[in-house]
Amino acid sequence: MSLALSLLDLAFVQPGRSVRDSFAASVELARAAERSGFRRVWYAEHHNMPTIASSATSVLIGHIADHTESIRLGSGGIMLPNHSPLVIAEQFGTLATLHPDRIDLGLGRAPGSDQNTMHALRRNPSSADSFPDDVLELQGYLNGHTLVPGVQATPRADEVVPLYILGSSMFGARLAAQLGLPYAFASHFAPDLLHQAVEVYRDTFRPSGQLEKPYVIAGVNVFVSEDHDQAVQQQKVAYRSRTRSFISRGQLGANFTDAEIDAFLASPNGAQLASMTRYTATGTPAEVRDYLTAFAESCHADELITTHQAPDPDDRIRSIELIGAELGE
């Protein structure tokens, strides 16, 4: 069967490599996704994380668009409470003007950072409360029907940039359904409410000018190689590194041995962290195809957005090519 596939690129900064290297790798990942039949590539807004280089999300999207030809590019997502809706409308109106019919705008309400970074961003802790109103204000700027008298977003593209609501809770599901927008669930790191949220979204969806019927994107982690054992090893190395980052917040984690990390993940204290990557497809192209197909069917997803986290960028590119050949459109 054909399954719509997309890519979430976290713009990893690998140990011993520079941020510039990370951006170069992101270009090659997007090119691989483009030639492998992926529908879109998204980049996530994170702050104060030295291993993730996508903090200036709209800038990175523009850079990738300049180095690709046709694949859709967007945010997965812009954390709207960190910004004024007008500024985001101007940024994405600019992107869509420069790169017509290629730009998506996924929106989340999480901070994408810790408490100190929220303060540095000048974000009010209560700003998430206005997220639904901010989405409507942003939508008004993008479609030319502003809700703020006398204020328009300039530039505004000829097309209306499509909005997506991102989430990992019932709040996002209900809001996306109420506004008639596509819903992307962050099941690649927050899996617990996936099936319940999708059910609520589909059951309460109201058609809108953007979307006539529900559309669900679900996140899933992928490690694929021609050799099963190699894919398993890539997963082990990547998830150990991820665990070190969580434990240390970028400070002392490198001092933990692999055995200590494995023991932590097997312990009650590490169980919650280990469960965050519950939805992970690992193995040969055929094994991963079977997993992704069953996963999409189980959560009634119209599209899967995959994160390829093999430590080596060449292995990530190869995994995109392999699964694209197996499942691409």
Coordinates of C-alpha atoms in Angstrom, one line a residue, residues 5-262:
L5 CA 5.3 9.9 4.5
S6 CA 6.9 13.1 5.8
L7 CA 10.1 14.0 7.7
L8 CA 10.6 15.8 11.0
D9 CA 14.2 17.0 11.0
L10 CA 15.4 17.9 14.5
A11 CA 18.6 19.5 13.0
F12 CA 20.9 17.6 15.4
V13 CA 24.3 19.0 16.2
Q14 CA 26.5 15.9 16.5
P15 CA 29.4 15.6 18.9
G16 CA 32.5 17.0 17.3
R17 CA 30.6 18.7 14.5
S18 CA 29.5 22.3 14.1
V19 CA 26.1 23.9 13.7
R20 CA 27.1 24.7 10.1
D21 CA 27.6 20.9 9.7
S22 CA 24.1 20.4 11.1
F23 CA 22.6 22.8 8.5
A24 CA 24.5 21.1 5.7
A25 CA 23.1 17.7 6.9
S26 CA 19.6 19.2 7.0
V27 CA 19.9 20.2 3.4
E28 CA 21.0 16.7 2.4
L29 CA 18.2 15.1 4.4
A30 CA 15.6 17.3 2.7
R31 CA 17.0 16.5 -0.7
A32 CA 16.9 12.8 0.1
A33 CA 13.3 13.2 1.3
E34 CA 12.4 15.0 -1.9
R35 CA 13.8 12.4 -4.3
S36 CA 12.3 9.6 -2.1
G37 CA 8.7 10.7 -2.5
F38 CA 8.2 12.3 1.0
R39 CA 5.4 14.8 1.2
R40 CA 7.0 17.4 3.5
V41 CA 9.8 18.2 5.8
W42 CA 9.2 20.1 9.1
Y43 CA 11.5 21.7 11.6
A44 CA 10.7 22.3 15.3
E45 CA 11.3 25.4 17.4
H46 CA 13.5 24.6 20.4
H47 CA 15.6 27.0 22.5
N48 CA 18.6 26.7 24.7
M49 CA 19.3 23.2 23.5
P50 CA 22.9 22.9 22.2
T51 CA 22.2 19.7 20.3
I52 CA 19.3 21.1 18.3
A53 CA 19.9 23.8 15.7
S54 CA 16.4 24.7 14.6
S55 CA 15.7 27.6 17.0
A56 CA 15.3 30.2 14.2
T57 CA 12.8 27.9 12.5
S58 CA 11.6 30.2 9.7
V59 CA 15.2 31.1 8.8
L60 CA 16.1 27.4 8.5
I61 CA 13.0 26.7 6.4
G62 CA 14.0 29.5 3.9
H63 CA 17.5 28.1 3.7
I64 CA 16.3 24.6 3.0
A65 CA 13.8 25.9 0.4
D66 CA 16.6 27.6 -1.4
H67 CA 18.4 24.2 -1.7
T68 CA 15.4 22.1 -2.8
E69 CA 13.0 22.2 -5.6
S70 CA 9.5 20.9 -4.8
I71 CA 9.0 19.3 -1.4
R72 CA 6.8 21.1 1.1
L73 CA 8.6 22.7 4.0
G74 CA 7.3 24.0 7.3
S75 CA 7.3 24.2 11.1
G76 CA 6.6 21.3 13.3
G77 CA 6.1 23.6 15.0
I78 CA 6.3 27.2 15.7
M79 CA 5.6 27.7 19.4
L80 CA 3.1 30.5 18.9
P81 CA 3.0 31.8 22.6
N82 CA 6.7 32.7 22.1
H83 CA 5.8 35.2 19.3
S84 CA 3.2 37.8 18.2
P85 CA 0.9 36.4 15.6
L86 CA 1.6 39.3 13.3
V87 CA 5.4 38.6 13.3
I88 CA 4.8 34.9 12.4
A89 CA 2.3 35.9 9.7
E90 CA 5.0 38.2 8.2
Q91 CA 7.7 35.5 8.3
F92 CA 5.5 32.9 6.7
G93 CA 4.0 35.3 4.2
T94 CA 7.6 36.1 3.2
L95 CA 8.4 32.4 2.9
A96 CA 5.3 31.6 0.9
T97 CA 5.9 34.5 -1.4
L98 CA 9.5 33.4 -2.1
H99 CA 8.5 29.7 -2.4
P100 CA 4.9 29.4 -3.6
D101 CA 2.8 26.4 -2.7
R102 CA 5.6 24.9 -0.6
I103 CA 5.2 26.3 2.9
D104 CA 3.3 24.8 5.9
L105 CA 2.8 26.4 9.3
G106 CA 2.4 24.0 12.2
L107 CA 1.6 25.6 15.5
G108 CA 2.1 24.5 19.1
R109 CA 1.6 26.1 22.4
A110 CA 4.4 24.6 24.5
P111 CA 7.4 26.8 25.4
G112 CA 10.0 24.6 23.5
S113 CA 12.3 25.4 26.4
D114 CA 12.8 25.5 30.2
Q115 CA 11.6 28.1 32.7
N116 CA 14.7 30.3 32.5
T117 CA 14.6 30.3 28.7
M118 CA 10.9 31.3 28.8
H119 CA 12.0 34.3 30.8
A120 CA 14.7 35.1 28.3
L121 CA 12.1 34.9 25.5
R122 CA 10.0 37.5 27.4
R123 CA 7.3 34.9 27.5
N124 CA 4.5 35.3 30.0
P125 CA 3.8 32.0 31.8
S126 CA 0.1 32.5 31.1
S127 CA 0.6 33.3 27.3
A128 CA -0.5 29.7 26.4
D129 CA -4.0 30.6 27.6
S130 CA -4.5 32.8 24.6
F131 CA -3.3 30.2 22.1
P132 CA -6.7 29.7 20.5
D133 CA -7.3 33.4 20.0
D134 CA -3.7 33.8 18.7
V135 CA -4.3 31.1 16.1
L136 CA -7.4 32.9 14.9
E137 CA -5.6 36.2 14.8
L138 CA -2.7 34.6 12.8
Q139 CA -5.2 33.0 10.5
G140 CA -6.8 36.3 9.8
Y141 CA -3.5 37.9 8.8
L142 CA -2.7 35.0 6.5
N143 CA -6.1 35.0 4.7
G144 CA -6.5 38.7 4.4
H145 CA -9.4 39.0 6.8
T146 CA -7.6 40.6 9.8
L147 CA -9.2 40.5 13.2
V148 CA -7.2 43.6 14.2
P149 CA -8.7 46.8 12.7
G150 CA -6.2 48.6 10.5
V151 CA -3.4 46.0 10.8
Q152 CA -2.4 43.7 7.9
A153 CA 0.5 41.3 7.5
T154 CA 3.0 42.4 4.8
P155 CA 4.0 40.6 2.8
R156 CA 1.1 38.3 2.4
A157 CA 1.4 35.6 -0.2
D158 CA -1.1 35.1 -3.0
E159 CA -1.9 31.7 -1.5
V160 CA -3.1 31.1 2.1
V161 CA -0.4 29.3 4.1
P162 CA -2.1 26.2 5.5
L163 CA -2.2 25.9 9.3
Y164 CA -1.7 22.7 11.3
I165 CA -2.4 22.3 15.0
L166 CA 0.3 20.3 16.8
G167 CA -0.2 18.7 20.1
S168 CA 0.2 15.8 22.5
S169 CA -2.9 16.2 24.6
M170 CA -6.7 16.5 24.3
F171 CA -6.5 20.3 24.1
G172 CA -4.9 20.4 20.7
A173 CA -7.2 17.7 19.4
R174 CA -10.3 19.6 20.4
L175 CA -8.9 22.9 19.1
A176 CA -8.0 21.5 15.7
A177 CA -11.4 19.9 15.4
Q178 CA -13.2 23.1 16.4
L179 CA -11.2 25.2 13.9
G180 CA -11.4 22.6 11.1
L181 CA -7.6 22.3 10.8
P182 CA -5.3 19.3 10.3
Y183 CA -4.0 17.8 13.5
A184 CA -0.4 16.5 14.0
F185 CA 0.2 14.4 17.2
A186 CA 3.7 14.3 18.7
S187 CA 3.6 10.5 19.3
H188 CA 7.3 10.2 18.5
F189 CA 8.0 11.5 22.0
A190 CA 4.6 11.8 23.8
P191 CA 2.7 8.7 22.9
D192 CA 0.3 8.2 25.8
L193 CA -2.9 10.0 24.5
L194 CA -2.4 9.3 20.8
H195 CA -5.4 7.1 20.1
Q196 CA -7.8 9.0 22.5
A197 CA -6.8 12.4 21.0
V198 CA -7.3 11.2 17.4
E199 CA -10.7 9.7 18.2
V200 CA -11.8 13.0 19.8
Y201 CA -10.5 15.0 16.9
R202 CA -12.3 12.9 14.3
D203 CA -15.5 12.7 16.2
T204 CA -15.8 16.4 16.8
F205 CA -14.3 17.8 13.6
R206 CA -16.0 20.8 12.0
P207 CA -15.3 21.4 8.3
S208 CA -13.7 24.7 7.5
G209 CA -12.5 26.8 4.5
Q210 CA -9.1 25.0 4.7
L211 CA -10.3 21.5 5.3
E212 CA -13.5 19.5 4.5
K213 CA -12.7 16.4 6.6
P214 CA -10.3 15.4 9.4
Y215 CA -6.7 14.9 8.6
V216 CA -4.3 13.3 11.0
I217 CA -0.5 13.2 11.0
A218 CA 1.2 11.0 13.6
G219 CA 4.9 11.1 14.6
V220 CA 7.0 8.0 14.7
N221 CA 10.7 7.3 15.2
V222 CA 12.5 5.3 12.5
F223 CA 15.8 3.4 12.3
V224 CA 16.1 1.4 9.1
S225 CA 19.0 -0.3 7.5
E226 CA 19.6 -3.2 5.0
D227 CA 20.8 -5.1 8.0
H228 CA 18.5 -5.6 11.0
D229 CA 21.2 -5.7 13.6
Q230 CA 22.7 -2.5 12.3
A231 CA 19.4 -0.7 12.7
V232 CA 19.1 -2.0 16.2
Q233 CA 22.6 -0.7 17.0
Q234 CA 21.7 2.7 15.6
Q235 CA 18.7 2.8 17.8
K236 CA 20.7 1.9 20.9
V237 CA 23.4 4.5 20.3
A238 CA 20.8 7.3 19.5
Y239 CA 18.6 6.6 22.5
R240 CA 21.6 6.4 24.9
S241 CA 22.7 9.8 23.6
R242 CA 19.1 11.1 24.1
T243 CA 19.0 9.8 27.6
R244 CA 22.4 11.4 28.5
S245 CA 21.0 14.7 27.3
F246 CA 17.9 14.4 29.4
I247 CA 19.8 13.4 32.5
S248 CA 22.5 16.1 32.2
R249 CA 20.7 19.0 30.4
G250 CA 23.9 19.2 28.4
Q251 CA 26.4 19.3 31.3
L252 CA 27.5 16.0 32.9
G253 CA 25.8 13.4 30.8
A254 CA 28.8 12.4 28.8
N255 CA 30.3 10.9 32.0
F256 CA 27.8 8.1 32.1
T257 CA 28.9 4.8 30.5
D258 CA 26.6 2.8 28.2
A259 CA 26.1 0.2 30.9
E260 CA 24.9 2.9 33.3
I261 CA 22.6 4.4 30.8
D262 CA 21.1 1.0 30.0

